[in-house]
XYZ file of C-alpha atoms in Angstrom:
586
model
C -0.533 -10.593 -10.379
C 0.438 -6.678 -9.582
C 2.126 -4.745 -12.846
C 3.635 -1.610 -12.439
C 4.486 0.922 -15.115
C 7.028 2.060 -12.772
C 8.754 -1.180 -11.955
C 11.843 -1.253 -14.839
C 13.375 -5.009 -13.504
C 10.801 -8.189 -12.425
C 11.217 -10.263 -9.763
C 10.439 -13.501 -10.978
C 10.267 -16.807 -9.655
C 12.703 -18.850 -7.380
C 11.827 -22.622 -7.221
C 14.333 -23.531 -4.022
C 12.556 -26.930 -3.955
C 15.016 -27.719 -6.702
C 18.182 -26.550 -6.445
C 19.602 -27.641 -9.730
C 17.289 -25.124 -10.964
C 17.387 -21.794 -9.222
C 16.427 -18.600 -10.980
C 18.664 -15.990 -12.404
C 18.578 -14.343 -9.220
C 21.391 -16.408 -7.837
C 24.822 -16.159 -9.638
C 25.873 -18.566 -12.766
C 28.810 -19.985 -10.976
C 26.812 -20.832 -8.302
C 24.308 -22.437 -10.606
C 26.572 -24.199 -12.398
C 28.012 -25.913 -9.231
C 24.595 -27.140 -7.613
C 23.404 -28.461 -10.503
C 26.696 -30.979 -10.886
C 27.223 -31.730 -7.141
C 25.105 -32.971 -4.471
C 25.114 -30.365 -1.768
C 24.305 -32.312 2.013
C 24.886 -29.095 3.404
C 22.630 -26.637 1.747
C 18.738 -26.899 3.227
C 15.776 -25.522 1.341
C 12.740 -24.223 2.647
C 10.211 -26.937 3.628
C 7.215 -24.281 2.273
C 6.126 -24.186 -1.399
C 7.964 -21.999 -3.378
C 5.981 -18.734 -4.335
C 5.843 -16.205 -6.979
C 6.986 -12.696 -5.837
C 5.332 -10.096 -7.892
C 6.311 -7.122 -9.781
C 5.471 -4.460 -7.124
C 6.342 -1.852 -5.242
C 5.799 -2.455 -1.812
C 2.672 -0.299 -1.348
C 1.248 -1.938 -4.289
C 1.784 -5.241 -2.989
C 0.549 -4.532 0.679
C -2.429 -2.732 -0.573
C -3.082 -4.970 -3.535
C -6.514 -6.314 -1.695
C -7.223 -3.089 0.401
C -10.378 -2.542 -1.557
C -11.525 -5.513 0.041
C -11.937 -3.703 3.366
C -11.512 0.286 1.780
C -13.889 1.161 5.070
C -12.207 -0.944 8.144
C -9.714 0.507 10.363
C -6.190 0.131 9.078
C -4.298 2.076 11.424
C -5.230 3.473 14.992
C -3.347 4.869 17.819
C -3.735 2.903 21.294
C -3.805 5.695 23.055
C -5.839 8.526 21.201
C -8.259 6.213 19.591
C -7.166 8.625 16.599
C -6.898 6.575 13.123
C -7.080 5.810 9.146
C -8.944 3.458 7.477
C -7.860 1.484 4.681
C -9.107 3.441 1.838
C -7.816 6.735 3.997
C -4.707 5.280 4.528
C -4.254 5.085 0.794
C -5.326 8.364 -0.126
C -3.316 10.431 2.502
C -0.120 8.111 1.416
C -0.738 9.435 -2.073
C -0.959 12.757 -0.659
C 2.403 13.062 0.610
C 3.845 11.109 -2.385
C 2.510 14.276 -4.359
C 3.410 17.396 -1.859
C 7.132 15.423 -1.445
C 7.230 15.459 -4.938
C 5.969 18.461 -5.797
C 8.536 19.948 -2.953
C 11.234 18.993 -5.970
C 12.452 15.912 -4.438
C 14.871 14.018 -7.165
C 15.145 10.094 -7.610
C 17.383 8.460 -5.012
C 16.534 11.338 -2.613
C 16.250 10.144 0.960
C 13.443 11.199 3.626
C 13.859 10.596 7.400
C 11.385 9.328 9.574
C 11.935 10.526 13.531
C 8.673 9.431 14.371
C 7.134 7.001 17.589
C 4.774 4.137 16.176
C 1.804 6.345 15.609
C -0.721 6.517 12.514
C 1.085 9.037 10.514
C 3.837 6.565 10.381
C 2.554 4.532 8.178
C 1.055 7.523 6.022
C 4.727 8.529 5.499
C 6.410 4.874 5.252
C 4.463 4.250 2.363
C 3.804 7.960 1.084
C 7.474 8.182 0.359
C 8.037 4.688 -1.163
C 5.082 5.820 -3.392
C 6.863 8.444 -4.730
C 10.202 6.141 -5.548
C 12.290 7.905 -2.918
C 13.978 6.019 -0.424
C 12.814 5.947 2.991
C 15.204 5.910 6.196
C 14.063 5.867 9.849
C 15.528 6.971 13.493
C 15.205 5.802 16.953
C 13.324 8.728 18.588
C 15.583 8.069 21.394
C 18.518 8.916 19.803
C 20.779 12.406 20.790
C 20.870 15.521 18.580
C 24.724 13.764 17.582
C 23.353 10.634 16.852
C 20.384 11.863 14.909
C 22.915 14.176 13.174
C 25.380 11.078 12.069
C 22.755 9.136 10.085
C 21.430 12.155 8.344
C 24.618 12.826 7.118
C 25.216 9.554 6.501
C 22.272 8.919 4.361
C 22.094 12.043 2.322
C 18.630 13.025 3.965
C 16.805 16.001 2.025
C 14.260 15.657 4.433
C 12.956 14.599 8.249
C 9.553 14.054 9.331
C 9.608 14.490 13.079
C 7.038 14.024 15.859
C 6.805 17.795 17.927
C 8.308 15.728 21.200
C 11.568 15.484 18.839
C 11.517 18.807 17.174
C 14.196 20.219 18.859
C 16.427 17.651 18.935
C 15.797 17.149 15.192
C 16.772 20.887 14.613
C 19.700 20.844 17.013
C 20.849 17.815 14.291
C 19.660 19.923 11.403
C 22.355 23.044 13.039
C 25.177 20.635 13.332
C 24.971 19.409 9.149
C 26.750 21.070 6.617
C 23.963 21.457 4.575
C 20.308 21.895 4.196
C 17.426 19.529 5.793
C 13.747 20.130 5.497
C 12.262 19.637 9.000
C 7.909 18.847 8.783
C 6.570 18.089 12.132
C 3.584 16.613 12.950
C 1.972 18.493 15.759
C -1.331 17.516 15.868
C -1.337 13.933 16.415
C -4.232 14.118 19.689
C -6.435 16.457 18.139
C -4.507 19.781 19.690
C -2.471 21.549 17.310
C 0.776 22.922 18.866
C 3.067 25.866 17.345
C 5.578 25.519 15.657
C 9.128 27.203 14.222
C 7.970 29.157 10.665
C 10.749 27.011 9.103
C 9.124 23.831 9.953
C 6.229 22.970 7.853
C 3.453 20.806 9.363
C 2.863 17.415 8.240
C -0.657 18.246 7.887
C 0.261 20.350 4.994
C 1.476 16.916 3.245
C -1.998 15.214 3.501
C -4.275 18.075 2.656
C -6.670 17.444 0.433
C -4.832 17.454 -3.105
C -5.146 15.820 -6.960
C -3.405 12.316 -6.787
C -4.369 10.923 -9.936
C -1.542 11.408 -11.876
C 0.718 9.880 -9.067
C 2.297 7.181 -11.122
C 3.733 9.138 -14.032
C 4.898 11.938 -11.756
C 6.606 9.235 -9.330
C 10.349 8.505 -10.124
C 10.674 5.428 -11.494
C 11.423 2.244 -9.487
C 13.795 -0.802 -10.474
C 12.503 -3.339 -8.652
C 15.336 -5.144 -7.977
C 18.008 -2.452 -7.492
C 16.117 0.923 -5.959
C 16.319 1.267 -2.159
C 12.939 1.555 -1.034
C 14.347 1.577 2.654
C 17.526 2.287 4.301
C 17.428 1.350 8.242
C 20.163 1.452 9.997
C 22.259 -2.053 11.356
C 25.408 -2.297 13.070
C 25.606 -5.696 11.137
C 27.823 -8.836 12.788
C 30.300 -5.967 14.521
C 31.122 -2.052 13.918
C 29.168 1.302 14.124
C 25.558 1.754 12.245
C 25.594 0.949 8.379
C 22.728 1.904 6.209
C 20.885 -1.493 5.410
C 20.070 -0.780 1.321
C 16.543 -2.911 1.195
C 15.249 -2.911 -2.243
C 10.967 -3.155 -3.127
C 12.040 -6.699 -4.076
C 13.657 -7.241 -0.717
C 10.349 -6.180 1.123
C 7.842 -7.518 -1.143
C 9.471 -11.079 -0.771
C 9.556 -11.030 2.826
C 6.090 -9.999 2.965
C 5.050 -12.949 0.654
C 7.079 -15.027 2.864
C 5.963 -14.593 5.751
C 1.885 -14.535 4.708
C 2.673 -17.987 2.628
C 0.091 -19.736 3.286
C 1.111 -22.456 5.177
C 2.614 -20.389 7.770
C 0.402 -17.315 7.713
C -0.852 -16.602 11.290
C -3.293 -13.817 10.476
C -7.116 -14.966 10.023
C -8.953 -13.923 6.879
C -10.513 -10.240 7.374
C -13.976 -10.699 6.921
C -16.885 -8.843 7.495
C -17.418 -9.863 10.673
C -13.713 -10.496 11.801
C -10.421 -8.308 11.548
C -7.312 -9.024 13.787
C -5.908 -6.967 15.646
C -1.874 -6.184 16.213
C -0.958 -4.515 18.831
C 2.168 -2.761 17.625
C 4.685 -1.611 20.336
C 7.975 -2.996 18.273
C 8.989 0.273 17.259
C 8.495 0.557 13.540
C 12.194 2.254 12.862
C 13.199 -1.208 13.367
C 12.824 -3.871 10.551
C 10.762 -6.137 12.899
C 8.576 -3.831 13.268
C 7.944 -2.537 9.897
C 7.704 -5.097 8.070
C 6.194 -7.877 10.309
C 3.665 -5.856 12.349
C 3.206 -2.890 9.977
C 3.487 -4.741 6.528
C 2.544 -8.280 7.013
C -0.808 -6.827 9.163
C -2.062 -4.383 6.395
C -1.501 -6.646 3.319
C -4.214 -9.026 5.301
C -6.424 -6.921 6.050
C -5.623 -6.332 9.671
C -6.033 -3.429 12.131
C -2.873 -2.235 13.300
C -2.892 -0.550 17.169
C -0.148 1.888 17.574
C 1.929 2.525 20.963
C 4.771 4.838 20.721
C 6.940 2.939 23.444
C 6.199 -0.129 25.698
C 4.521 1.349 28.817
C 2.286 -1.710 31.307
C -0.848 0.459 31.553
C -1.446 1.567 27.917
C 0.285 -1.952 26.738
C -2.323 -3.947 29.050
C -4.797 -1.766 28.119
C -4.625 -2.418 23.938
C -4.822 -6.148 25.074
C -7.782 -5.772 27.036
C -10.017 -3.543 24.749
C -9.024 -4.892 21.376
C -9.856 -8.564 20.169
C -8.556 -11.520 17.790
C -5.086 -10.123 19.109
C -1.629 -11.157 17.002
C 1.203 -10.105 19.542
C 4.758 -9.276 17.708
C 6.728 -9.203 20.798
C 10.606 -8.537 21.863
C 12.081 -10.891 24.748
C 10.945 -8.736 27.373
C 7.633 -8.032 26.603
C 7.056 -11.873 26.904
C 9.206 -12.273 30.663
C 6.518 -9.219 31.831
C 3.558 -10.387 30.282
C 4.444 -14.308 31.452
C 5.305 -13.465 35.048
C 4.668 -9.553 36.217
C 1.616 -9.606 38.520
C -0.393 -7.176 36.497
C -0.629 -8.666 33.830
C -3.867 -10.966 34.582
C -5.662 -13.759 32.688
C -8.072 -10.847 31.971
C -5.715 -8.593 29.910
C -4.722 -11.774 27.871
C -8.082 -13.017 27.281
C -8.187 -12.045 23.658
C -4.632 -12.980 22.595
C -4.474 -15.256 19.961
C -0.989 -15.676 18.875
C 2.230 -14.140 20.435
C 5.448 -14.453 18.271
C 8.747 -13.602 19.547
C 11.529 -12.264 17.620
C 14.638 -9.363 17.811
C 16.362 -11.095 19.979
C 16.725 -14.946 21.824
C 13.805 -15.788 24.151
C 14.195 -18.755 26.408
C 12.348 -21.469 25.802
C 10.845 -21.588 29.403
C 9.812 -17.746 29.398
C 7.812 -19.096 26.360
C 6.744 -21.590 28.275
C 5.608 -19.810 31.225
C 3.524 -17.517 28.765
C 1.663 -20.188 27.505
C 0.753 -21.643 30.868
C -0.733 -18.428 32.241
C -3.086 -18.211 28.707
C -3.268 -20.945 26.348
C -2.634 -19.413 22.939
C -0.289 -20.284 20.197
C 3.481 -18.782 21.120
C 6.012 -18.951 18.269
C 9.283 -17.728 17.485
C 11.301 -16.589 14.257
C 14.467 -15.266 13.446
C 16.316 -12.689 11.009
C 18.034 -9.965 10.207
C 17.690 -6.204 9.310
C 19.907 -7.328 6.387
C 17.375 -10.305 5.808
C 14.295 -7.513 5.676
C 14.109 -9.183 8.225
C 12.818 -12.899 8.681
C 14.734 -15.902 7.738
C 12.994 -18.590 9.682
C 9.783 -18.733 11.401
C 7.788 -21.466 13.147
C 4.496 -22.745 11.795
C 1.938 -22.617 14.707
C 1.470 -26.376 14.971
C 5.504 -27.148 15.709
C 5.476 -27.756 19.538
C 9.482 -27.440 19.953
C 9.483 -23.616 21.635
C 13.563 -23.742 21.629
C 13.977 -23.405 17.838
C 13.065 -19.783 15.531
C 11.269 -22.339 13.133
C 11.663 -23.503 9.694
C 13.474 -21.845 6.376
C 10.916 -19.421 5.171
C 9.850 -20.510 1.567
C 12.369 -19.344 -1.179
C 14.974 -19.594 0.802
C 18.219 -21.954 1.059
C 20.409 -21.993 4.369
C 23.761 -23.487 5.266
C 25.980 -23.892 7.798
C 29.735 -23.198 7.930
C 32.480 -23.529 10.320
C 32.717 -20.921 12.250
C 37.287 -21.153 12.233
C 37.386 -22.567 8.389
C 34.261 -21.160 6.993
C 33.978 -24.707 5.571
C 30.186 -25.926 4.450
C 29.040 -28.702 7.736
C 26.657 -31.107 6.547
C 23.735 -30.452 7.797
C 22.846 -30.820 11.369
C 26.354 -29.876 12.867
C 26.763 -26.674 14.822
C 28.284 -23.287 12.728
C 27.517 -20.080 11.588
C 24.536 -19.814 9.763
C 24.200 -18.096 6.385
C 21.016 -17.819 3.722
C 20.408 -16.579 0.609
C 16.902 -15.461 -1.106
C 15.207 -12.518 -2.299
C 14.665 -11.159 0.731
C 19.020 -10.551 1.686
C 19.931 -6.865 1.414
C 21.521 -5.496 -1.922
C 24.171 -3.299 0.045
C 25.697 -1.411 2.836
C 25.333 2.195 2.066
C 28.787 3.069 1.017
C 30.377 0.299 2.506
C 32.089 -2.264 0.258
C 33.782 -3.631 2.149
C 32.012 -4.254 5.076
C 28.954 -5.764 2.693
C 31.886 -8.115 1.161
C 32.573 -9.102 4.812
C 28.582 -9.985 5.329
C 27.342 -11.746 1.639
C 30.716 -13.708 0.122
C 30.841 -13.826 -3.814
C 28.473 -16.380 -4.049
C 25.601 -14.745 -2.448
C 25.587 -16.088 0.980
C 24.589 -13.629 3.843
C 27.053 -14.995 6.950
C 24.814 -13.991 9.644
C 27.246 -13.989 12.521
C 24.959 -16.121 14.187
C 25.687 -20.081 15.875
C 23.071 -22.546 15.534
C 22.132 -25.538 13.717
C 18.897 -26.881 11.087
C 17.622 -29.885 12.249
C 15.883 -32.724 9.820
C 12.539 -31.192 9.687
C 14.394 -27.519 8.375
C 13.947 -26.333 11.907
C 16.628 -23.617 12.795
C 18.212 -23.325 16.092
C 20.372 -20.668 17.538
C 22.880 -21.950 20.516
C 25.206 -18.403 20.392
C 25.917 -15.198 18.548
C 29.335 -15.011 17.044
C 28.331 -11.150 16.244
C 29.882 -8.680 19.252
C 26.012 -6.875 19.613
C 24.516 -6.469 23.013
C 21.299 -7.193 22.919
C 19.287 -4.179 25.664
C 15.833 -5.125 24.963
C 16.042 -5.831 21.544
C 18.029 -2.550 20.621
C 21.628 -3.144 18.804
C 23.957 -1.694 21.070
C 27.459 -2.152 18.914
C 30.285 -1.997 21.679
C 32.574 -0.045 19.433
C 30.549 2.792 19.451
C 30.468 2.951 23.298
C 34.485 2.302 23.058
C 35.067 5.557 20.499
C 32.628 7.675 22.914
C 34.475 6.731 26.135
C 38.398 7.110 24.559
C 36.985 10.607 23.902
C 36.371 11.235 27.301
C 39.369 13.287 28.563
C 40.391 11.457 31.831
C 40.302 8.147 29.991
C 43.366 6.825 27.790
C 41.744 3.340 26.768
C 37.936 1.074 26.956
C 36.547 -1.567 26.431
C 32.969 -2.793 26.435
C 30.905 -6.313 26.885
C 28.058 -6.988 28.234
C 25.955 -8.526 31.281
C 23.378 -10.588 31.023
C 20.237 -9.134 32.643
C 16.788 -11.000 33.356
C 15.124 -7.365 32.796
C 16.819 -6.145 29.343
C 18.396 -9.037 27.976
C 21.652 -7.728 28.531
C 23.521 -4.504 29.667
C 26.628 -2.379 28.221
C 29.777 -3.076 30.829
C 32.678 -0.505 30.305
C 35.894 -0.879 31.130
C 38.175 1.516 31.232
C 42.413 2.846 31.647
C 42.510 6.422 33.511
C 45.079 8.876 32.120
C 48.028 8.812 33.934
C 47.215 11.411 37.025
C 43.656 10.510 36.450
C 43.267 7.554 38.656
C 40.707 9.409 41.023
C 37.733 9.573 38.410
C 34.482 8.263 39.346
C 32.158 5.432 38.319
C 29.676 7.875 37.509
C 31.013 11.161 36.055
C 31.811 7.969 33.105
C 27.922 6.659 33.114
C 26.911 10.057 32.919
C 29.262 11.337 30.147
C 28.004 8.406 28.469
C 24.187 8.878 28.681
C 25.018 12.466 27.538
C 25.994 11.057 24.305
C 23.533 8.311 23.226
C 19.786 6.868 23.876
C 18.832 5.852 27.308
C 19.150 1.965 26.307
C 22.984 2.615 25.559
C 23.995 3.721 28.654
C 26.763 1.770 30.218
C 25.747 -0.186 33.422
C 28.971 -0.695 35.370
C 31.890 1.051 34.804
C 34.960 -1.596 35.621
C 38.791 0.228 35.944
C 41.785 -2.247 34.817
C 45.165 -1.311 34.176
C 44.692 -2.204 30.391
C 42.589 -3.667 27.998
C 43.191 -7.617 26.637
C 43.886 -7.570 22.996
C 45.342 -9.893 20.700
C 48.066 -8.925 18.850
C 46.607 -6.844 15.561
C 44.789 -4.624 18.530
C 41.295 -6.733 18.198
C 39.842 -6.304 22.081
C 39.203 -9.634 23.750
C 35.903 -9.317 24.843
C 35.813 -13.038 25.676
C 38.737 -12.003 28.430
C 36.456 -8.933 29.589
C 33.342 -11.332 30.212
C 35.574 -13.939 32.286
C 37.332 -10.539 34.430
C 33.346 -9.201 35.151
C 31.927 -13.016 36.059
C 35.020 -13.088 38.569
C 34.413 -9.789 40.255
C 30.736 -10.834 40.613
C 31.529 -14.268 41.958
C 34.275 -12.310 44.463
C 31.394 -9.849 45.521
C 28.900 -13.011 46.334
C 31.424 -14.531 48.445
């Protein structure tokens, strides 16, 4: 078992196999009700229960590094450039000192605007080892966009890749206060200048004295200090901070390398699996299930800083014992693009799907052109992330698996909000270790997401069959889904009623056999303003947000359905685009 000097509040023990006897970490009301009623409608985890440790989250992923201190932890797919474990370790511990030394305070927040690379990791857990919080950016985002979330989170600091520098100090000119900008410019072996205000991130991992690390670190709370803070637009609205808590990342990493669902082979000597990791770490999936889960196993992690066929196909071809974390549409190309050949799949092992819903027959087609165990799970960035997941000998590809141990799950309806016994079709909601402690700054929009007994309401329709398998049938959540991104409509709706020309919008989406789905605006010219175009719109659009935002079609009504407190009716909007389209194929 890990101790910590640092860790002030333990994390203890939940037992969900019993519900009359849950630990402290669930409310006393709550308690006091399941232990004197029989609850049909509340499911527990078919796994074991397990102990989660008192640990900070680099603790806990490296507690068995020493194991294999000399194989290859990290390594770029595309430079061959790399850390091993015991490297890894020492150059996090570097940058926990230099961010320290730098006069960082507790509850500070650094930035990461970084592509999956190597240094990633170096500053994912360099930062959590020096109790600050950690926060991380799409590297697609826009100078505005990158400029919001700073602000929003407080960051002291951003740790940028050079491809990002400028936008990152375009953001940095439009705060309203200071930001530390360190760059990392010398990620292929070619050092690049750089601005004398930026400092390079090589500066961070010189060689330095660690060994008094722990008492200079601030100190951690387990239970209450945000180790992470990625950013969620939740079950509807703009981007909220997601406050994820070393007990919140630990769990989910115990979860999801319990034993009886593990998919990861022992590291041994002679064998190491491989990930290839093209889920972009910003995102919850990717940090915690390829990054994480990988490296407290003993795994080699392969880096690609975006999904691109030739360098993708090529980390399948040249690496072996290959776990695939995949998004939606990384499985359609894979199970039916033409260059992807029996040959670049020889090695895979496992593909597991998550992010977003994958049809059961692109799953299926996957599996027919290699033979390899394909899975699914499910979660939330507010669930750190995973919630179910399937165990690799469950045959039923339609369903995101069973509970994860530690976990209970229910299902409510999704007018009443009334418990449904299980088996009936509502919104799912969980509670466990692993659910979020907060919105940053939002109150009320966390009260809207976890109710006062604990429940996380995942805006999510599916239903938990009798072996505890989960299955999701519809999203009650507004998010379009553009491969595997959270576009949240009501940002595209404030950025188009800025628009001059344009007195009202709304957006929905399209589904699309390429991206999952697409943004569809429409829109209510300005009075005199009836001769804009389609694509002076799109382009206004794309000026203001990342490429995967950008609005599709651009459809022009005379107003927008809403009911009558002003909520659009984007239920209306999807019928008005299927009847244009079926007009068109006529």
């Amino acid at each position: 078992m890990l101790k910590s000097r640092r860790l002030l509040v333990a994390l203890g023990k939940i037992d969900l196999g019993r519900p009359a006897a849950l630990s402290s970490n669930f409310p006393v009301n709550y308690l006091s009700r399941i232990a004197s009623q029989k609850h049909d409608s509340i499911v527990a985890s078919p796994w074991k229960s397990i102990d989660i440790p008192d640990a900070t989250l680099p603790e806990f992923v490296f507690e068995n590094s020493s194991k294999w201190a000399d194989k290859v932890a990290v390594e770029c797919g595309l430079t061959g450039k790399g850390y091993t474990y015991d490297e890894l370790r020492i150059n996090s511990k570097r940058l926990a000192c230099a961010l320290l030394k730098a006069g960082l305070n507790r509850g500070d927040t650094v930035t990461l605007l970084l592509p999956n690379m190597p240094e990633y990791a170096v500053s994912y857990y360099g930062v959590m080892e020096a109790g600050l919080t950690l926060s991380a950016i799409n590297p697609l985002y826009s100078a505005d966009e990158i400029a919001h979330q700073l602000t929003d989170s407080g960051s002291k600091y951003i740790i940028c890749h050079h491809d990002s520098l400028e936008k990152a100090l375009t953001a940095r000119n439009l705060l309203e206060r200071n930001l530390h900008v360190i760059c990392v410019n010398d990620f292929d072996g070619r050092t690049r200048e750089i601005p004398s205000c930026v400092r390079p991130f090589s500066d961070l991992i010189s060689p330095r004295d660690i060994s008094d690390l722990e008492k200079q670190a601030h100190p951690v709370a387990a239970n209450e200090t945000t180790a992470f803070l990625p950013y969620s637009s939740g079950t509807t609205g703009l981007p909220k901070g997601v406050c994820l808590t070393h007990k919140n990342l630990v769990a989910n990493v115990a979860q999801i390398t319990h034993n009886d669902i593990t998919i990861n082979q022992p590291t041994t000597k002679d064998h190491q699996d491989s990930v290839i990791a093209v889920l972009p770490f910003f995102h919850i999936y990717g940090s915690t299930v390829s990054l994480s889960r990988t490296l407290r196993e003993g795994g080699k992690v392969v880096t690609l800083p975006k999904f691109e066929p030739a360098s993708f196909l090529n980390s399948l071809s040249t690496n072996k014992n290959i776990v695939l974390y995949a998004a939606p549409p990384m499985i359609i190309f894979l199970a039916s693009h033409p260059s992807a050949t029996e040959k670049h799949l020889k090695h895979l092992r496992i593909t597991m799907t998550g992010g977003a819903p994958c049809s059961d027959s692109d799953l299926e087609k996957l599996f027919d052109k290699k033979k390899h165990v394909v899975i699914q799970g499910y979660g939330l960035t507010e669930s750190a992330p995973v919630l179910t997941h399937s165990h690799q000998d469950y045959k039923d590809r339609a369903s995101t698996g069973a509970i994860v141990s530690n976990t209970l799950a229910k299902v409510v309806d999704t007018e009443t909000g009334k418990d449904l016994p299980a088996g009936e079709t509502g919104e799912l909601c969980f509670k466990g270790p692993q659910i979020m402690k907060c919105y940053h700054n939002r109150p009320e929009a966390t009260a809207e997401t976890i109710d006062k007994d604990g429940w996380l309401h995942t805006g999510d329709v599916g239903y938990i069959n009798e072996l505890k398998n989960c299955f999701i049938v519809d999203r009650k959540k507004e998010l379009i889904k553009v491969k595997g991104f959270q576009v949240p409509p009501a940002e595209l709706e404030s950025i188009l009623r800025q628009h001059p020309k344009l007195y009202d919008a709304g957006v929905t989406s399209l589904p699309c056999s390429r991206n999952g789905e697409v943004p569809v605006a429409f829109v209510v010219p300005n009075p005199g303003n009836q001769n804009i175009k389609e694509e002076e719109i799109k382009d206004y659009v794309a000026s203001k947000v990342a490429p995967y935002k950008k609005v599709s079609k651009v459809v022009f009504v005379d107003a927008i359905p809403k009911n009558p407190s002003g909520k659009i009716l984007r239920r209306v909007l999807k019928e008005m685009i299927q009847t244009e389209l079926q007009q068109k194929q006529r």
